[in-house]
CSV table of C-alpha atoms in Angstrom, one decimal:
chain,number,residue,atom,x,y,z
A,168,UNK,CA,57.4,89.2,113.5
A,169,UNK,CA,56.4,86.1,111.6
A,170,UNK,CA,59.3,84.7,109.3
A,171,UNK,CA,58.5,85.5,105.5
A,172,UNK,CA,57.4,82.4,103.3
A,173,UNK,CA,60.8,82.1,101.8
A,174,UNK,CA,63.7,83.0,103.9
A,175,UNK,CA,67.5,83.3,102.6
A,176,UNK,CA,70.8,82.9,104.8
A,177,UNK,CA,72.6,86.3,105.2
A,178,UNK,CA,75.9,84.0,104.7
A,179,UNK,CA,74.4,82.9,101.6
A,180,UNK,CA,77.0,82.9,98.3
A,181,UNK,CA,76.2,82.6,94.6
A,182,UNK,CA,78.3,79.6,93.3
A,183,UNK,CA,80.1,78.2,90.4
A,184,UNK,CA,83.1,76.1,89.3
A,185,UNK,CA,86.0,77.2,91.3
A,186,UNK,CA,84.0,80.5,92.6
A,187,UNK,CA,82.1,81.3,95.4
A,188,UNK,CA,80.6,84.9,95.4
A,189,UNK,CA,79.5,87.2,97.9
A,190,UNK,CA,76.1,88.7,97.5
A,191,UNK,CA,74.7,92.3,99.6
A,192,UNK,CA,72.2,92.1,102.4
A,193,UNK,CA,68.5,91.6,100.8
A,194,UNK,CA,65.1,92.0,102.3
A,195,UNK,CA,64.6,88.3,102.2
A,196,UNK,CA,67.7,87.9,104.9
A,197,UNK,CA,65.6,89.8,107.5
A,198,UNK,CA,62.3,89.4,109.6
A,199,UNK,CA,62.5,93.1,111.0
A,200,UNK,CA,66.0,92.8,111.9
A,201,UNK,CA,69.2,92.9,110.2
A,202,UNK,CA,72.3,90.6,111.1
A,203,UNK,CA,75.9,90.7,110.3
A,204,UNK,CA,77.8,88.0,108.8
A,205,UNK,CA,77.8,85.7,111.5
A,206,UNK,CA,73.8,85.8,112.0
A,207,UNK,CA,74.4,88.8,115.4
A,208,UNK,CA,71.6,91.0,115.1
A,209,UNK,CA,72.9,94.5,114.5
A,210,UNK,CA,70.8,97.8,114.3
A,211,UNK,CA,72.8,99.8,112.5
A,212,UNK,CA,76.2,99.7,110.6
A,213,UNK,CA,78.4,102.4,110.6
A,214,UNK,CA,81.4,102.6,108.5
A,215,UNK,CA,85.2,104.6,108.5
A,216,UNK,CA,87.1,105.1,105.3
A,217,UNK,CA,90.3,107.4,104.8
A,218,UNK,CA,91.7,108.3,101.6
A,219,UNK,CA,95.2,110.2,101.2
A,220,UNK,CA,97.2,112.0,98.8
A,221,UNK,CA,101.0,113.0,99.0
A,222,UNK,CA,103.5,116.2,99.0
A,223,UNK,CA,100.9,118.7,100.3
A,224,UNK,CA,98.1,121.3,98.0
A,225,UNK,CA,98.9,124.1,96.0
A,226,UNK,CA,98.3,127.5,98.5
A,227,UNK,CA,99.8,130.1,96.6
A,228,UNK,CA,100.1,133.3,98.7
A,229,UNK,CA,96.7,135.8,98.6
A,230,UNK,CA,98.6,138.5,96.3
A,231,UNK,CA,99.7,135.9,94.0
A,232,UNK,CA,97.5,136.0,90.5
A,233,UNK,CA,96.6,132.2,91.0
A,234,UNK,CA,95.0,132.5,94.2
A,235,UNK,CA,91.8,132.8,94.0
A,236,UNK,CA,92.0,130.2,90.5
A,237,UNK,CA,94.0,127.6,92.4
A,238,UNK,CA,94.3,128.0,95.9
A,239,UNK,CA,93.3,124.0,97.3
A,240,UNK,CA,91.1,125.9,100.2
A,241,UNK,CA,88.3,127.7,99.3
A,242,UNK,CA,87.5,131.7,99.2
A,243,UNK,CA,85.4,132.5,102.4
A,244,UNK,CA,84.4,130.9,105.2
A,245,UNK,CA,81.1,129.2,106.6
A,246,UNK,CA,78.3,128.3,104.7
A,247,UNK,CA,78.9,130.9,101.5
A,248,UNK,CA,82.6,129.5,101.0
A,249,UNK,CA,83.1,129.4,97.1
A,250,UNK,CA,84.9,126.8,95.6
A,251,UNK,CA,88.2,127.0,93.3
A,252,UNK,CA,89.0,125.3,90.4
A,253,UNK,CA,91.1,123.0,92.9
A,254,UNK,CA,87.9,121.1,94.5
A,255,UNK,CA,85.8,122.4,91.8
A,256,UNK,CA,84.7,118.8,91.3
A,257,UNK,CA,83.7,118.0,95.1
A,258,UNK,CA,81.0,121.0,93.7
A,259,UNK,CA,77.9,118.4,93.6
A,260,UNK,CA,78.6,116.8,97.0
A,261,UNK,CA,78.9,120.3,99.1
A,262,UNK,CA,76.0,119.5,101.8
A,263,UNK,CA,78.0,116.5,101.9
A,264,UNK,CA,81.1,117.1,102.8
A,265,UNK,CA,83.3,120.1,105.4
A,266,UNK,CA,86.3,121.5,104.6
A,267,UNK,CA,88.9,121.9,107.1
A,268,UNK,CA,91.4,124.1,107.7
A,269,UNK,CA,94.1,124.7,110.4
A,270,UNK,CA,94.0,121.5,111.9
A,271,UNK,CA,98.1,119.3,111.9
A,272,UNK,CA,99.3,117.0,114.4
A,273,UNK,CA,101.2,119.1,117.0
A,274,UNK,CA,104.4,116.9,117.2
A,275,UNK,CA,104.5,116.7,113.6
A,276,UNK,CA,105.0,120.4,112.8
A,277,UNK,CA,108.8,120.6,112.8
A,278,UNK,CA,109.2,118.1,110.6
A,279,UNK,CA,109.7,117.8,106.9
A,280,UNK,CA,106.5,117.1,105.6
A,281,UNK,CA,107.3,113.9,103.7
A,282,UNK,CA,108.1,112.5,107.5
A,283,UNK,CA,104.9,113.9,108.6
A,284,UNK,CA,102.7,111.6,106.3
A,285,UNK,CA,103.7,108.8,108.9
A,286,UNK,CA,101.8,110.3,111.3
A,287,UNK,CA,98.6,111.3,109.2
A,288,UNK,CA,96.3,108.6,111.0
A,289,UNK,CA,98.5,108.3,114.5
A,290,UNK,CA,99.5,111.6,116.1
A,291,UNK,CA,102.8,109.6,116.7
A,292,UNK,CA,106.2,111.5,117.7
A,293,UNK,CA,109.0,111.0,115.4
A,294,UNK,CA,110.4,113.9,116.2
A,295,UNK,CA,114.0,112.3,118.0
A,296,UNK,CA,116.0,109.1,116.7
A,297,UNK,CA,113.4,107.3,118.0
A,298,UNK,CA,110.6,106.3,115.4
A,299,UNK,CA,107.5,106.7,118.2
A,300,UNK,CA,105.0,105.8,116.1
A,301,UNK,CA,101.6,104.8,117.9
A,302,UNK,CA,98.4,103.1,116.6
A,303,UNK,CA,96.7,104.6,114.1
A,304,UNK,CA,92.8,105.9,114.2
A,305,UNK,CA,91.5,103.5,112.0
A,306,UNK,CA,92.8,100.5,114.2
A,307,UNK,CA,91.1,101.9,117.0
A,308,UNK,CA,88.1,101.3,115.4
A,309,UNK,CA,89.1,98.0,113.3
A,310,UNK,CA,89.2,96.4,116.7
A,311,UNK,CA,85.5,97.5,117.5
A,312,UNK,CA,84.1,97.2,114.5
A,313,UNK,CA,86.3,93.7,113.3
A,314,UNK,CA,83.9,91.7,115.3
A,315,UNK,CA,81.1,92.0,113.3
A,316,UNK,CA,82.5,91.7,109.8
A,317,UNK,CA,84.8,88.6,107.7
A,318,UNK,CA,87.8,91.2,107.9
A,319,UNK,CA,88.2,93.8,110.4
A,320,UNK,CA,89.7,96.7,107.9
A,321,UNK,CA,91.4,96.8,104.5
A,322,UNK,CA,94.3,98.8,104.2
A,323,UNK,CA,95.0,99.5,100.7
A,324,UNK,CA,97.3,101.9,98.6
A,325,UNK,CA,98.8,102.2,95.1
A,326,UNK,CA,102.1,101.0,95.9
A,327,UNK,CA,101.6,98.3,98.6
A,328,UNK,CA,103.6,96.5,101.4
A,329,UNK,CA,104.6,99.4,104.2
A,330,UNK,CA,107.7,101.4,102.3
A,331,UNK,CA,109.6,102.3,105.0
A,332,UNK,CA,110.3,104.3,108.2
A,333,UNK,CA,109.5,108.5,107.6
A,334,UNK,CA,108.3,107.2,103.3
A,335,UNK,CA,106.0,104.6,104.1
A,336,UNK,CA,103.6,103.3,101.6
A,337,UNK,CA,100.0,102.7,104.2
A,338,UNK,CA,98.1,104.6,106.2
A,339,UNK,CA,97.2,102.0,108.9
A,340,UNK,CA,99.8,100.8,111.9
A,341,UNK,CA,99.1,98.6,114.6
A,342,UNK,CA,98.9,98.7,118.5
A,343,UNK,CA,102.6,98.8,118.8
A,344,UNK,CA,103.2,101.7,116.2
A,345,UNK,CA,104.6,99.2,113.6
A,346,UNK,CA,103.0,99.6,109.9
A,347,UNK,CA,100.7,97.6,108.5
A,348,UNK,CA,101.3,96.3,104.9
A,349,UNK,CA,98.9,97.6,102.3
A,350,UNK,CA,97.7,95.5,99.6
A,351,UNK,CA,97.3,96.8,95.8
A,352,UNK,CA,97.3,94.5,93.1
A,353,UNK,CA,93.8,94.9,92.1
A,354,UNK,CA,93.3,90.7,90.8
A,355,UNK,CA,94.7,89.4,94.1
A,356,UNK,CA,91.9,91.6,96.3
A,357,UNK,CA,89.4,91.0,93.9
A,358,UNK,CA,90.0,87.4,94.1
A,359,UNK,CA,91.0,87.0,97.6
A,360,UNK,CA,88.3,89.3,99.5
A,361,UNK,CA,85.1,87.9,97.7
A,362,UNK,CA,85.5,84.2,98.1
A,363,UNK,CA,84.9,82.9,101.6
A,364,UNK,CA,87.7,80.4,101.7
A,365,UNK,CA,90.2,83.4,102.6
A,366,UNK,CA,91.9,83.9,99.1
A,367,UNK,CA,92.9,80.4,98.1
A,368,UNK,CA,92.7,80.6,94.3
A,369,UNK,CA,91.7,76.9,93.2
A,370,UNK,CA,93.2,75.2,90.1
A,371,UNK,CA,89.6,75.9,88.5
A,372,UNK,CA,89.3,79.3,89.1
A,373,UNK,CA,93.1,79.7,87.8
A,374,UNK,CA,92.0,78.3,84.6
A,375,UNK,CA,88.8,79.9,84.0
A,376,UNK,CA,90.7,83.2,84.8
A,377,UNK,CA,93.3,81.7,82.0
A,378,UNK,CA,90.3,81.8,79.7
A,379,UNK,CA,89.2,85.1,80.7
A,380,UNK,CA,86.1,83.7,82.6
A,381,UNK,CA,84.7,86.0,84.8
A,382,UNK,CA,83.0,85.7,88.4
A,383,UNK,CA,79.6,86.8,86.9
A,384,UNK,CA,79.5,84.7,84.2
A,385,UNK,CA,80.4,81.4,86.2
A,386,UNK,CA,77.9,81.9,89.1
A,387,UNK,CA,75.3,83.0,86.1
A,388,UNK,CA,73.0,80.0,86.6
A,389,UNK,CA,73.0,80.5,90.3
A,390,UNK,CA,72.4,83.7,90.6
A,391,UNK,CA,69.1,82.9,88.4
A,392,UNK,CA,68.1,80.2,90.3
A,393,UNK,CA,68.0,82.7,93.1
A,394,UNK,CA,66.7,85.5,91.1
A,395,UNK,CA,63.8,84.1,90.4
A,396,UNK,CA,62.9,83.6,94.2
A,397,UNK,CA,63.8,87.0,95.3
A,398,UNK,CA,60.9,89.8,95.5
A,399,UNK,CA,61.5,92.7,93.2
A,400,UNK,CA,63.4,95.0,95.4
A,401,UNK,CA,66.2,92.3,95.4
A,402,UNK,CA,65.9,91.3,92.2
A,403,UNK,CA,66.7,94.8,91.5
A,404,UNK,CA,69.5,95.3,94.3
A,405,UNK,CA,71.1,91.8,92.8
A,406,UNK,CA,71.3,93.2,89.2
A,407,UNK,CA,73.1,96.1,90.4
A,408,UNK,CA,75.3,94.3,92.6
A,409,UNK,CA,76.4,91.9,90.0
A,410,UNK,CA,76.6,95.0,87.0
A,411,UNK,CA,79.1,96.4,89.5
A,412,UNK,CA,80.7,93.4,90.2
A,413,UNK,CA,81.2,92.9,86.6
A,414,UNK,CA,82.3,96.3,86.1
A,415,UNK,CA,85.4,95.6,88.5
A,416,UNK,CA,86.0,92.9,87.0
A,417,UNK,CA,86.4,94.3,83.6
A,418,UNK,CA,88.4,97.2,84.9
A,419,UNK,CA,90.9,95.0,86.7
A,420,UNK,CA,91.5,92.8,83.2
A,421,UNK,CA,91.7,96.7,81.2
A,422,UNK,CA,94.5,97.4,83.9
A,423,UNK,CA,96.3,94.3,83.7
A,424,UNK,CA,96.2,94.5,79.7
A,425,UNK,CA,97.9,98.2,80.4
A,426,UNK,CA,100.7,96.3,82.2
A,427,UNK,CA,102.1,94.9,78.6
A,428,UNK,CA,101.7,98.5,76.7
A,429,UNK,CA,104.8,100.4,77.2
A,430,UNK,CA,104.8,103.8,78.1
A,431,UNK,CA,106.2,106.7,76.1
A,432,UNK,CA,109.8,108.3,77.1
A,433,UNK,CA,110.2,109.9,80.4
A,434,UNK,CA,112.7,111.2,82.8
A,435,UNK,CA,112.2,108.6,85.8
A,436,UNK,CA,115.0,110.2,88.0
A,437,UNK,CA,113.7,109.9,92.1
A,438,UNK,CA,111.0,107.5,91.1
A,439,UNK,CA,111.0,104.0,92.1
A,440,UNK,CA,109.0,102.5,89.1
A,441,UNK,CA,107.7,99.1,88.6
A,442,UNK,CA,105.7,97.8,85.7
A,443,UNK,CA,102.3,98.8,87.5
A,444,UNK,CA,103.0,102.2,86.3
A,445,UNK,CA,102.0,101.2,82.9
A,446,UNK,CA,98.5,101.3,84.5
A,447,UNK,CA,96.1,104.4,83.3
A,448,UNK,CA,95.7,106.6,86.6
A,449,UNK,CA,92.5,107.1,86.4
A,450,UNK,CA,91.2,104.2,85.8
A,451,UNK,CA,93.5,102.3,88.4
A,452,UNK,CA,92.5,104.6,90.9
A,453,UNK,CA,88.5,104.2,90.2
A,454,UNK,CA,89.2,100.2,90.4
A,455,UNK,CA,90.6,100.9,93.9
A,456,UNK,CA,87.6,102.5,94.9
A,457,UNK,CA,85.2,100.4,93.1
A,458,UNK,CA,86.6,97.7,94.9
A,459,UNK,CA,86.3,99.3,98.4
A,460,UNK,CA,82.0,100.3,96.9
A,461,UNK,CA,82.1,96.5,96.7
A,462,UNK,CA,83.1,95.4,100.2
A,463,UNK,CA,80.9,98.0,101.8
A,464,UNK,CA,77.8,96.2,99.9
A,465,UNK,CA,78.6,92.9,101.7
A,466,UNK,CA,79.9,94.2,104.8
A,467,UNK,CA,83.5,92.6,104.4
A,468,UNK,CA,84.5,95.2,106.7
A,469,UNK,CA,84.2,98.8,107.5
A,470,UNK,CA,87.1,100.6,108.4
A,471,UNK,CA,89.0,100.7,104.9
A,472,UNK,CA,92.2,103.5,104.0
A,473,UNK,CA,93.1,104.0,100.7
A,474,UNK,CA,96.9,105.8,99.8
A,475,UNK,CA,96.4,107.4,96.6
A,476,UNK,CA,100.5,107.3,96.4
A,477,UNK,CA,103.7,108.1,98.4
A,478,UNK,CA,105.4,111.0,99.8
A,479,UNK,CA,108.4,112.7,97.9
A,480,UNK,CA,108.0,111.3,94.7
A,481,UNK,CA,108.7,107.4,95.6
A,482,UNK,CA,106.5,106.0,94.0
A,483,UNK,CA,103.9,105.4,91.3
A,484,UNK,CA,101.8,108.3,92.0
A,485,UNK,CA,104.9,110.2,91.0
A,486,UNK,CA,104.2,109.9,87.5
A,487,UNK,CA,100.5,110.3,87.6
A,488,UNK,CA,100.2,114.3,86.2
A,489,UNK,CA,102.5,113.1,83.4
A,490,UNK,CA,100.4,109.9,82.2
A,491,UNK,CA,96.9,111.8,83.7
A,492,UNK,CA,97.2,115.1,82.7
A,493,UNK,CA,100.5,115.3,79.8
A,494,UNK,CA,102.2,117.5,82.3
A,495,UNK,CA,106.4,117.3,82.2
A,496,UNK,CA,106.8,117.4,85.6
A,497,UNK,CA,105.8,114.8,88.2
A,498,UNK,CA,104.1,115.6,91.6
A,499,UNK,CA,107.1,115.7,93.8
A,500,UNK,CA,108.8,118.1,91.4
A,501,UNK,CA,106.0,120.2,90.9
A,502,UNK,CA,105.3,120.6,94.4
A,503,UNK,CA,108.7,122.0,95.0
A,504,UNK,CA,109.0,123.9,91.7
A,505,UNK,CA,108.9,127.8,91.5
A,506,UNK,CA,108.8,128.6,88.3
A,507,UNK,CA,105.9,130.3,86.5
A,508,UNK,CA,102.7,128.9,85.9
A,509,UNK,CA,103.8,125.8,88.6
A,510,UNK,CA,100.9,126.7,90.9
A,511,UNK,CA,98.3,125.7,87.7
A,512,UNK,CA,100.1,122.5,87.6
A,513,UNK,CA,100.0,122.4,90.8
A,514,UNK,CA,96.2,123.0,91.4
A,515,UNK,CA,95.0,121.3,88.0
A,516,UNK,CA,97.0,118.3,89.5
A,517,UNK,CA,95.0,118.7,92.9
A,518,UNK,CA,91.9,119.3,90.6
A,519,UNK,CA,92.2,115.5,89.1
A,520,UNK,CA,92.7,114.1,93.1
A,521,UNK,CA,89.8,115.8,93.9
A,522,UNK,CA,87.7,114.6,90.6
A,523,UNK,CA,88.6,110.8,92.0
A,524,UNK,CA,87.5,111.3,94.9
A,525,UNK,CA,84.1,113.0,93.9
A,526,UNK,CA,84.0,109.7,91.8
A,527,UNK,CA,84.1,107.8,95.4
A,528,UNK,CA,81.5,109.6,96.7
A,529,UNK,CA,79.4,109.4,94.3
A,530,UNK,CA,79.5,106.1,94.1
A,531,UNK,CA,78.6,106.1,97.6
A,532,UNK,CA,76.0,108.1,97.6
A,533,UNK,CA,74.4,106.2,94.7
A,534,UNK,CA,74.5,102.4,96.3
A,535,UNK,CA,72.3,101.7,98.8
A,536,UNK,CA,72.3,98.7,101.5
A,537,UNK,CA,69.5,98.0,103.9
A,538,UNK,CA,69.9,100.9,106.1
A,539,UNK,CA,70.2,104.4,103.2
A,540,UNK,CA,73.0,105.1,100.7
A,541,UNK,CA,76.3,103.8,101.8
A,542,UNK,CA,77.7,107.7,102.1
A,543,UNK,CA,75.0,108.3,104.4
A,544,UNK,CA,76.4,105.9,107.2
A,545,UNK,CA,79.9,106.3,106.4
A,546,UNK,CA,82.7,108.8,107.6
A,547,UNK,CA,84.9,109.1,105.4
A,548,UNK,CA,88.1,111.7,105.5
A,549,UNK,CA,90.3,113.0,102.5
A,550,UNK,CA,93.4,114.7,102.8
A,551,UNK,CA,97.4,115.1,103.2
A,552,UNK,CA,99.8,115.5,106.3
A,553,UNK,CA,101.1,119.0,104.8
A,554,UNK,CA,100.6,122.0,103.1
A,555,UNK,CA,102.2,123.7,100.6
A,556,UNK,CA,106.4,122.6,100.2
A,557,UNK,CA,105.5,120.0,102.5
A,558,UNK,CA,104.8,122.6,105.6
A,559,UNK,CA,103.1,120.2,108.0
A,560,UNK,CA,100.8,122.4,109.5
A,561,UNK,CA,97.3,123.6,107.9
A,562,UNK,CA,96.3,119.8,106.5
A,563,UNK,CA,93.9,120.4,103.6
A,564,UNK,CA,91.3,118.2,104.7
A,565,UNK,CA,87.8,117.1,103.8
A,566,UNK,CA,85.1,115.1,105.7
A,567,UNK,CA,82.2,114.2,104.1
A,568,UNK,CA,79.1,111.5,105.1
A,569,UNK,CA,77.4,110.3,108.1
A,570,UNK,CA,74.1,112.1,107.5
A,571,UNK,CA,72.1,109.6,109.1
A,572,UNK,CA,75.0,109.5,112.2
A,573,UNK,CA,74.1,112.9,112.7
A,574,UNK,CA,76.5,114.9,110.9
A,575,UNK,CA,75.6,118.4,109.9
A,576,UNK,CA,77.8,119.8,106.5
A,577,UNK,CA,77.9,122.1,103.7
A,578,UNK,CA,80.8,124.5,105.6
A,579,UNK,CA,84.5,125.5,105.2
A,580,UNK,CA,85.9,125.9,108.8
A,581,UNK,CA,88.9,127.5,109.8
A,582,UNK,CA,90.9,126.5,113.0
A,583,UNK,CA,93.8,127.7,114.7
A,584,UNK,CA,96.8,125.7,115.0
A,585,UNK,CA,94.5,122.8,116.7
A,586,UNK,CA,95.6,119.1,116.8
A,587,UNK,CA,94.2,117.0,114.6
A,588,UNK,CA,94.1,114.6,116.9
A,589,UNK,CA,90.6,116.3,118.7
A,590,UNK,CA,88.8,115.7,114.8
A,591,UNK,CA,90.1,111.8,115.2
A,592,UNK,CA,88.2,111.8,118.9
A,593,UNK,CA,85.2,113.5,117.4
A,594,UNK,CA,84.7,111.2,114.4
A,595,UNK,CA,85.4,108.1,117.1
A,596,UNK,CA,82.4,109.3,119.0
A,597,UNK,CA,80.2,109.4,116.1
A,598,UNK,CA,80.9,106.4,115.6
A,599,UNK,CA,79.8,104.7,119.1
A,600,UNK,CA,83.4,104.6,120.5
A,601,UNK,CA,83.4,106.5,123.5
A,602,UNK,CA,87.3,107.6,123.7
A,603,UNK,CA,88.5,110.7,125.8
A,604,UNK,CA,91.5,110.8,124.4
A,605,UNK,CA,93.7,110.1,121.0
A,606,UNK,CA,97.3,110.3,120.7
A,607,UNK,CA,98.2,114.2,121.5
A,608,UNK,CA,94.7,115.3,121.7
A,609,UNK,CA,93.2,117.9,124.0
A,610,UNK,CA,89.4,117.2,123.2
A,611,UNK,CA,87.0,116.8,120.6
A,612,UNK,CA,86.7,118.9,117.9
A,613,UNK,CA,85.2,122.7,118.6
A,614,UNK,CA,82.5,122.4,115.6
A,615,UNK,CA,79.1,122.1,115.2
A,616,UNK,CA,79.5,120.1,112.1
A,617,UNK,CA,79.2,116.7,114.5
A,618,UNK,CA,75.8,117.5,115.6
């Protein structure tokens, strides 16, 4: 095909003082093909993201008044399931997404379910004195997938670093079992992961962020220098990409202005507290994501894992139904509370996880890169490592994109007592990675939902 009249890099960055900016794939990159950002041709790009919340779901027992209001899984099976108010707000994306019930990691199942959580993304045994923790899934595929991208995953949570042995605070370990810090101070990604020189923050860029410059405003002339070359489908696409841009941006300064507003009275007994949890919830959480929408639209990496917060109340997600939702109770307590009226805490707590993760998805299914909208061509699994009281068998689990890899959704399946392990296989296929096996499985997945 013959080269268009004006052709732009696909390692091309907007620049200013101090900043160097990232931009998406654009039309003018290509002549037919599409390359990655090392100038390999690719044909496809395929993504892995997995996003995880703590201490189980509210199930309360079928003859208990709240079940059918605020039971996490749904009423029915199949295709005519019926949401509850619990994933009420997944609603909109339901021929997106499976539920999944029944599945846990076999070797996990005796355990307290806190302990479990280690294992969510490894299948490892930590059942003896030993901590025989294994690789985790998204590893697997970071070391495919790495190749092709500036960073081979992100691994982010709320709390960051790696917590420690049976209350960790990430999702991802490496080939030798051993965790893998996770990084959550929303300035230091923002900075660090969208500037090609690896996260050195120069004395100019220190200063402009000093006098609340932001990355948009100093690569402004640049970015309409190349504006006005770009044909109108990416003059649109860079508008969007710098709005959202911008819009991280201005979240990250709101949260970091939240840090010096201090919070009203509370018991903060079991809760290891820093001054992050100052931060709104919400609007931490959505920052977290918006971030992850960002390095999907230049193809920083793709395999990502996002912990929404810690097992048994450790920390900052503890005090999220209190600061979200004015409840007195944090999530730890109220996941082991009995009293009265605990499973609407419970499931309205459950309801808010689920509302920021429809928020993900959505914004997933609304940005678009050369190849569809980003949900399309991503797998991306939400879910815990127990059930209810930290039982650690019956995960509630949701998996939701991949259209265009095949995947066929809009169901709520049941299994019995299988290992998890065979979904993690399953998804690895999907994705190109031809494994038998994972940790403890036995196979793939028995589900049509994979094509």
């Amino acid at each position: 095909m013959a080269r268009k009249s004006w052709h732009l890099d696909r390692r091309t960055f907007l620049k200013g003082l101090g900043v160097t900016c990232m931009i998406p794939y654009m039309e003018a990159m290509g002549m037919g093909n599409t390359f990655n950002a090392f100038g390999a041709e690719t044909k496809s790009t395929k993504r892995l993201c997995f996003v995880y919340f703590p201490n189980g779901a509210g199930l309360p027992e079928p003859d208990s008044p709240y079940y059918k209001k605020w039971s996490w899984f749904p009423m029915g099976e199949g295709k005519d399931y019926q949401f509850t108010n619990s994933l009420s707000p997944l609603a909109s994306h339901r021929e997106d997404l499976s539920i999944l019930g029944g599945l846990s990691h076999p070797r996990s199942r005796r355990l307290l379910g806190h302990l479990a959580g280690d294992t969510w993304l490894t299948g490892g045994d930590l059942r003896g004195s030993q901590y025989n923790n294994n690789i985790s899934v998204d590893q697997v595929v970071a070391q495919k997938f790495g190749q092709d991208t500036r960073y081979p995953y992100l691994a982010l949570s709320t709390d960051g670093g790696v917590g420690y042995k049976s209350r960790v605070s990430t999702l991802s370990f490496d080939h030798s079992g051993k965790a893998i810090p996770s990084e959550h101070r929303h300035r230091e990604i923002f900075e660090r992961y969208f500037a090609p020189n690896g996260g050195a923050t120069t004395a100019s860029r220190r200063k402009s962020i000093q006098q609340e410059q932001k990355i948009v405003d100093i690569v402004l002339e640049d970015s309409k220098r190349l504006h006005r070359r770009l044909g109108r489908h990416d003059q649109i696409k860079m508008d969007e990409y710098l709005h959202s841009l911008n819009k991280v941006e201005e979240q990250v300064k709101r949260n970091e202005r939240w840090l010096d507003i201090p919070m009203k009275d509370f018991s903060a007994d079991h809760i290891n507290l820093n001054t992050n949890a100052t931060v709104d919830p919400e609007g931490y959480m959505r920052t977290t994501f918006d971030l992850m929408i960002l390095g999907m639209q230049v193809d920083l990496t793709r395999v990502m894992t996002y912990m929404m917060a810690r097992e048994d109340g450790l920390g900052l997600g503890e005090s999220f139904p209190k600061l979200a939702l004015g409840l007195k109770k944090g999530h730890h307590t109220i996941s082991h509370d009995r009293t009265t009226g605990h499973w609407e805490e419970w499931g309205r707590y459950d309801q808010w996880l689920a509302k920021q993760f429809s928020y993900f998805l959505d914004r997933m299914k609304n940005t678009y890169d050369e190849y569809g909208s980003l949900l399309e061509n991503t797998l991306v699994l939400y879910g815990s490592a127990c059930s209810t009281t930290h039982n650690a068998v019956n995960y509630p689990l949701v998996l939701a994109g991949g259209s265009k890899m095949g995947m066929k959704h809009g169901s709520y399946q049941k299994f019995d007592d299988v290992p998890m392990s065979n979904l993690f296989v399953s998804m690895l296929h999907k994705l190109g990675i031809e494994r038998e096996s994972f940790s403890d499985s036995t196979g793939k997945l028995d589900t049509d939902i994979f094509g």
